[in-house]
Coordinates of C-alpha atoms in Angstrom, one line a residue:
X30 CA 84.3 117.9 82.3
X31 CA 80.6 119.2 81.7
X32 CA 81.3 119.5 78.2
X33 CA 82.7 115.6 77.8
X34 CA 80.2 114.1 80.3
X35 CA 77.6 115.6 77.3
X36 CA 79.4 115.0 75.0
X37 CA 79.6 111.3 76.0
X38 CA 75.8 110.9 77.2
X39 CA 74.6 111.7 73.8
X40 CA 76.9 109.1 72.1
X41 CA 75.7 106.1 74.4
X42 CA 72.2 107.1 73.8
X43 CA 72.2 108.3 70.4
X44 CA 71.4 104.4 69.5
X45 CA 68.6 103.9 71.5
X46 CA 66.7 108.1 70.9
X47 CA 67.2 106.9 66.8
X48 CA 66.2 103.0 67.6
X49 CA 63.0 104.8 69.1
X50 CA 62.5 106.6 66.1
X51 CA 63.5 103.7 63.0
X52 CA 60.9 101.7 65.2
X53 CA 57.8 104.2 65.3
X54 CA 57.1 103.2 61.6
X55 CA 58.6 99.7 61.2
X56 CA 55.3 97.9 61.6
X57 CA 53.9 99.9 59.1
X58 CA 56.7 99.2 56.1
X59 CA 56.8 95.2 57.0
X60 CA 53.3 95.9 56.6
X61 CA 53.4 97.3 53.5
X62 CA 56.7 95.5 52.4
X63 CA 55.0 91.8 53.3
X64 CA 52.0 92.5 53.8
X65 CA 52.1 91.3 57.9
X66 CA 51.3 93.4 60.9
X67 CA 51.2 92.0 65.1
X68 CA 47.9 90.9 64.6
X69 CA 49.3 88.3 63.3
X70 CA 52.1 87.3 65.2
X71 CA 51.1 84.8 67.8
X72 CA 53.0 82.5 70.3
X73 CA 56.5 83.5 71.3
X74 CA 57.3 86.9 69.5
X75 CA 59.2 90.3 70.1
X76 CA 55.8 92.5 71.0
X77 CA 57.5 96.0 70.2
X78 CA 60.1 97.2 67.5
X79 CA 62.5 98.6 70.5
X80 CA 62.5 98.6 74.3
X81 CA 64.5 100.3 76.5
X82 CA 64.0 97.7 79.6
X83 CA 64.4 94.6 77.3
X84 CA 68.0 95.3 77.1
X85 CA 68.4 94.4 80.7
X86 CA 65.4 92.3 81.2
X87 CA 66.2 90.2 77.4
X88 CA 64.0 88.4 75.3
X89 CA 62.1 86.0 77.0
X90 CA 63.6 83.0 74.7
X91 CA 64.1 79.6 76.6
X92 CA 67.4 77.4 76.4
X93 CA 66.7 74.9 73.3
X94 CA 69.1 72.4 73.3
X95 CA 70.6 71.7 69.9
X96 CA 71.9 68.7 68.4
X97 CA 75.3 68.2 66.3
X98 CA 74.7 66.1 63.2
X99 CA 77.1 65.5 60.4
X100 CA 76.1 66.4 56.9
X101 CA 78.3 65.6 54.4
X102 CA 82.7 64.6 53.5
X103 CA 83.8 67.0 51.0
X104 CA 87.1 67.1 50.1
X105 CA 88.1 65.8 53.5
X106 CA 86.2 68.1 55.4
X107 CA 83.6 66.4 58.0
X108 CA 80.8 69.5 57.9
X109 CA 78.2 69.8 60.4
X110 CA 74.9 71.6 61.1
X111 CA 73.7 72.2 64.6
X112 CA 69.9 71.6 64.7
X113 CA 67.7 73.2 67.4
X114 CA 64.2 71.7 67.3
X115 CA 60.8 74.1 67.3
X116 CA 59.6 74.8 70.4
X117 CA 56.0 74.4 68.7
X118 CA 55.1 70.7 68.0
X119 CA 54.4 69.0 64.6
X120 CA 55.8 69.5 61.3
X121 CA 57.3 73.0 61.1
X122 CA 59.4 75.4 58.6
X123 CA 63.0 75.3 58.7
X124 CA 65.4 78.1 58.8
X125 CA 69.1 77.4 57.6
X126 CA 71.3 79.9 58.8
X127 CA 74.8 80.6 57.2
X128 CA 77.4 82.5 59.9
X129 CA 80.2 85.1 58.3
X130 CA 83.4 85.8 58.8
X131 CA 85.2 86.6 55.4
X132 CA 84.2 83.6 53.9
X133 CA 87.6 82.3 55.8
X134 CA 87.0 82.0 59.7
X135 CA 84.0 81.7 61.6
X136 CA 81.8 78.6 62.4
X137 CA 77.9 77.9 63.4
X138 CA 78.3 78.8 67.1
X139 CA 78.6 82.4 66.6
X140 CA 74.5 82.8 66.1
X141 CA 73.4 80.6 68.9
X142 CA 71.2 83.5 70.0
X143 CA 69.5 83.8 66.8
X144 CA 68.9 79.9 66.2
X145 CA 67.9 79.8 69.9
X146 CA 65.6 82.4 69.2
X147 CA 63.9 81.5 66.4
X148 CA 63.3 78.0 67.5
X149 CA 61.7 79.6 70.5
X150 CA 59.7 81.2 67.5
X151 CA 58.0 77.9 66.0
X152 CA 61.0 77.2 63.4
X153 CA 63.1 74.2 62.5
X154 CA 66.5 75.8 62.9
X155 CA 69.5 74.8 61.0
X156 CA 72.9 76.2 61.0
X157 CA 75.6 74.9 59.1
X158 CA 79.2 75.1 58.9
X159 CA 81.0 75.0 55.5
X160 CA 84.0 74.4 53.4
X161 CA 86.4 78.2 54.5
X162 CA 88.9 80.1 52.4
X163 CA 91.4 80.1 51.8
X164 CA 92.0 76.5 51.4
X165 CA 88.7 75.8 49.5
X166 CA 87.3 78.5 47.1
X167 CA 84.0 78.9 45.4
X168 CA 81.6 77.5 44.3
X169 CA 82.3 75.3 47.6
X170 CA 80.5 77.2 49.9
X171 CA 77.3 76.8 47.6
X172 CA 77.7 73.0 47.2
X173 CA 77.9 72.7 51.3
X174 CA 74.6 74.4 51.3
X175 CA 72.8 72.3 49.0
X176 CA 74.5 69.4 50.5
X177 CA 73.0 70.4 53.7
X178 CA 69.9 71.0 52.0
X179 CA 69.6 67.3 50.8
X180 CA 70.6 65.7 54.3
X181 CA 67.7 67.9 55.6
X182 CA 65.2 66.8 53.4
X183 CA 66.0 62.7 53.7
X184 CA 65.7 63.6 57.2
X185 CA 62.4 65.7 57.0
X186 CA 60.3 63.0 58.4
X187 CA 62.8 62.7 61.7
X188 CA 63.1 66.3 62.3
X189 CA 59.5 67.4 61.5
X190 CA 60.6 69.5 58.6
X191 CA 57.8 70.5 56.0
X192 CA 60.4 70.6 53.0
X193 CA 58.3 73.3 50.9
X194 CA 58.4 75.9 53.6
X195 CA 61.9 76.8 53.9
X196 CA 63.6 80.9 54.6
X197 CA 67.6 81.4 54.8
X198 CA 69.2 83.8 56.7
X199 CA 72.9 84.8 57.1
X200 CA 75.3 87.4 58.1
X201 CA 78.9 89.0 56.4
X202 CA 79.8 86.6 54.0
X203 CA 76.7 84.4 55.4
X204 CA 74.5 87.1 53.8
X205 CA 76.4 86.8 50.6
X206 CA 75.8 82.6 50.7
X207 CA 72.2 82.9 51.3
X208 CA 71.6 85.6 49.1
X209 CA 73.6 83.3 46.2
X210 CA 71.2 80.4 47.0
X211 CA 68.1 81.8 47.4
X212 CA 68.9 84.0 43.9
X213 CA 69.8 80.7 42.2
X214 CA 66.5 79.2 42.4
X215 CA 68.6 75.5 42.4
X216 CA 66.7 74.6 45.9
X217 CA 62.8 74.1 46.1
X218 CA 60.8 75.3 48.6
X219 CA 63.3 78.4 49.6
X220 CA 60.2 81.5 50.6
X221 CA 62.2 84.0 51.3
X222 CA 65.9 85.5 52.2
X223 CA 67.2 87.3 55.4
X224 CA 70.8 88.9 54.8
X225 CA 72.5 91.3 57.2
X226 CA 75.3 93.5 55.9
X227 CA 76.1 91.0 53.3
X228 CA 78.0 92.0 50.4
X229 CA 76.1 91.0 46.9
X230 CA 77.7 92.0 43.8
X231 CA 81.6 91.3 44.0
X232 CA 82.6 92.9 41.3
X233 CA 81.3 96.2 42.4
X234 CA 82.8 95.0 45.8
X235 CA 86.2 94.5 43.9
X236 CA 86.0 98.1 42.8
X237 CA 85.2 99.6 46.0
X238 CA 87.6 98.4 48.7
X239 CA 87.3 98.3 52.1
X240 CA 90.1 101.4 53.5
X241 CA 93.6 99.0 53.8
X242 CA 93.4 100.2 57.4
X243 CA 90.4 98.0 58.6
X244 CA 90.6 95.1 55.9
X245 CA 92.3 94.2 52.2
X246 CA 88.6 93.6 50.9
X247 CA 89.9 92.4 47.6
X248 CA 92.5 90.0 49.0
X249 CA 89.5 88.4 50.5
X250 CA 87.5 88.4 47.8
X251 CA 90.9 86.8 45.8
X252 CA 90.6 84.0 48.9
X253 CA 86.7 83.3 48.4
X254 CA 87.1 83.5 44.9
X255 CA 90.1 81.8 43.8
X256 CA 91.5 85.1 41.8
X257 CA 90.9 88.0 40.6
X258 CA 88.0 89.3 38.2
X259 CA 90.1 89.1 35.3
X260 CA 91.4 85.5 36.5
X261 CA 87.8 84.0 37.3
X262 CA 85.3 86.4 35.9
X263 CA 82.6 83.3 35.8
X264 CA 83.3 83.1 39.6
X265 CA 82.7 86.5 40.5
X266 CA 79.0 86.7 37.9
X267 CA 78.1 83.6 40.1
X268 CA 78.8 84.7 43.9
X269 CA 77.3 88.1 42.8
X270 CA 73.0 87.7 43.9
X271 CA 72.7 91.3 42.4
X272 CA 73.3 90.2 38.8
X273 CA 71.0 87.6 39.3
X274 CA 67.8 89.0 40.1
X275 CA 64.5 88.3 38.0
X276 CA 60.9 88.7 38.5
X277 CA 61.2 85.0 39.9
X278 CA 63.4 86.1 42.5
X279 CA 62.0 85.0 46.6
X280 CA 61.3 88.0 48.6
X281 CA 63.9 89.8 50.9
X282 CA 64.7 90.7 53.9
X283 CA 67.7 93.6 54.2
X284 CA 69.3 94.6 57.2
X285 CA 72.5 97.0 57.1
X286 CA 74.0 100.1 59.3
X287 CA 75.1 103.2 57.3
X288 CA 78.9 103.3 59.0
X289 CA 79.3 100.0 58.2
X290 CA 83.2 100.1 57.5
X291 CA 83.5 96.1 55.9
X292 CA 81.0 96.1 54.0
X293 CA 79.6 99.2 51.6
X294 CA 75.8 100.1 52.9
X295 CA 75.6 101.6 49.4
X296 CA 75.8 97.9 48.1
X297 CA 72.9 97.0 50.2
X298 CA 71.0 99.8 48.9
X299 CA 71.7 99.3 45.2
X300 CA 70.4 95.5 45.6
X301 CA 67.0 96.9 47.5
X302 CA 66.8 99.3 44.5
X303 CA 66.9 96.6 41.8
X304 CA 64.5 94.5 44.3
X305 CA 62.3 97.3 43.8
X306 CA 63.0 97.8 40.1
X307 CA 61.7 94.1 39.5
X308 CA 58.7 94.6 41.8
X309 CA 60.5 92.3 44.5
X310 CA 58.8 92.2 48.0
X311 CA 61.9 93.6 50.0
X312 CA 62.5 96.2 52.4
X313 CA 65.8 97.1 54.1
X314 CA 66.2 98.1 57.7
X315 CA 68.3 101.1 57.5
X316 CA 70.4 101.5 61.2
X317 CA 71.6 104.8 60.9
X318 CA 74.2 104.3 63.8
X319 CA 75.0 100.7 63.3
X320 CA 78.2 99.2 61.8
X321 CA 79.0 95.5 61.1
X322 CA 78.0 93.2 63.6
X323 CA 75.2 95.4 64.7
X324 CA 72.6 92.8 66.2
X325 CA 75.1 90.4 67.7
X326 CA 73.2 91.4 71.1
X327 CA 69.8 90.8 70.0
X328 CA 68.5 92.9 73.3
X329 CA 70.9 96.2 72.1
X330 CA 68.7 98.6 69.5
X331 CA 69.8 97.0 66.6
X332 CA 69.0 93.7 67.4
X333 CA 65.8 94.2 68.6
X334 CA 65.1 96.1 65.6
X335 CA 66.3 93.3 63.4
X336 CA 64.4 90.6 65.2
X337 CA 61.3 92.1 65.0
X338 CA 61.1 92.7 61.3
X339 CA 62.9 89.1 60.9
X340 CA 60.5 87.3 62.8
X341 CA 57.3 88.9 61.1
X342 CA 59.1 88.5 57.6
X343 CA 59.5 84.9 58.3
X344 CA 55.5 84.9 59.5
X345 CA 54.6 86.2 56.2
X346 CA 56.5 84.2 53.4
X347 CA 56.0 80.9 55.4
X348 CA 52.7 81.5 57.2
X349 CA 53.5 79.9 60.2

């Protein structure tokens, strides 16, 4: 019983002995990464890369209502954003957040925390549902986005939106969206990318499956995609970020856990590589312990590691 009780006390608090140590030098790479340290962080802001009592006590983040507004019709399909206003006055810069889900389920609701939290943070904060496989396949998920993209700018003036300061951020196949957009450089304005455990080159993804066990990877990707590589190779260049980073490309935010078992942390690591390669302001937040999902309680280690270099990210590429 001694043996299990120990056995079982150092698993629970593995995560938060290693979320002590990834946090003791996380200031310093967003530092050097972007170029932002706390001094500069004012207003509502996570103080400290982890706490132990802020995953009882939480974040400190108010209820922000958030309004339902309808975007576009495509193909039949009403899609909507929710919008939770800044909680700092005037015209501010807008996040657009992209949930996951395999590209097939999922909607805007799943994030509330994080929109609720970054309004709290002085941020316009979009979130925006979007056309799902498999019924609809790419590049649909891409023309929701910049449909939502154009309803927020003719409504800048309304929602107090400065249209040249935007940042994206998504998670799963929401990583894989934003990543696509940002890449593309088809929307003005776009400062920077936030992708968790996103995947980012599908044909690599193709060639490395998820274990059958957990998830048939490449019958999703098929879904998403409308076929297979050899059926829609143009489809699988174009959903694939990796292949389309240049020296032009908006700096980047990574976030991935290393037992990730949907989605490969070696892709992660290959896209912060070629970041690097092209002299790309990145930095990826390695969570040795963390597997997909990680920060969906942003007051657990990994989500208070993620907001913190999120938050001051976003501080740096927009100013604000």
């Amino acid at each position: 019983c001694l043996i299990i009780g120990s056995i079982t006390f150092v698993f629970l608090t593995s995560p938060i002995v290693r979320a002590y140590m990834v946090g003791s030098n996380l200031e310093k790479r967003l530092e050097t990464s972007f170029g932002v340290t706390s001094a500069n962080m004012t207003g509502f802001h996570q103080t400290k890369p982890f706490s132990f009592w802020q995953m009882f006590t939480g974040n400190g983040a108010v209820k922000i209502p958030f309004t339902t507004y309808h975007y576009a019709l495509h193909e039949g399909v009403d899609l909507t954003l929710n919008f939770s206003p800044s909680a700092i006055p005037g015209i501010r810069p807008c996040l657009v957040v992209v949930h996951g889900g395999s590209w097939k389920r999922g909607d805007n609701s799943e994030i509330a925390a994080v929109n609720n939290y970054f309004a709290n943070a002085g941020y316009q904060v979009a979130t925006i549902n979007y056309r799902l496989a498999p019924k609809f396949h790419s590049p649909a998920s891409q023309n929701d986005v910049h449909a939502a993209f154009t309803w927020l700018r003719q409504h800048a003036t309304e929602l107090k939106i400065d249209t040249t300061n935007f940042v994206l951020m998504g998670r799963s196949a929401g990583g894989q969206i934003v990543l696509t957009m940002a890449y593309s450089g088809n929307e003005n304005g776009v400062k920077g990318v936030a992708a968790f455990y996103g995947p980012n080159d599908m044909l690599w993804s193709y060639e490395h499956p998820d274990n059958l066990l957990i998830m048939d990877s490449k019958l999703v990707q098929r879904d998403f995609l409308g076929g297979s590589p050899t059926e829609v190779p143009d489809r699988y260049i174009a959903e694939s970020p990796y292949l389309h980073v240049t020296p032009q490309t908006v700096p980047t935010l990574l976030v991935h856990g290393t037992i990730d078992a949907h989605v490969h942390y070696e892709q992660t690591a290959r896209l912060a590589k070629k970041l690097d390669d092209y002299k790309i302001k990145n930095m990826l937040l390695t969570l040795p312990w963390a597997t997909h999902g990680c920060e969906y309680n942003l007051n657990g280690p990994s989500g208070q590691l993620s907001m913190y270099s999120v938050e001051r990210f976003f501080k740096a590429v927009t100013g604000k």
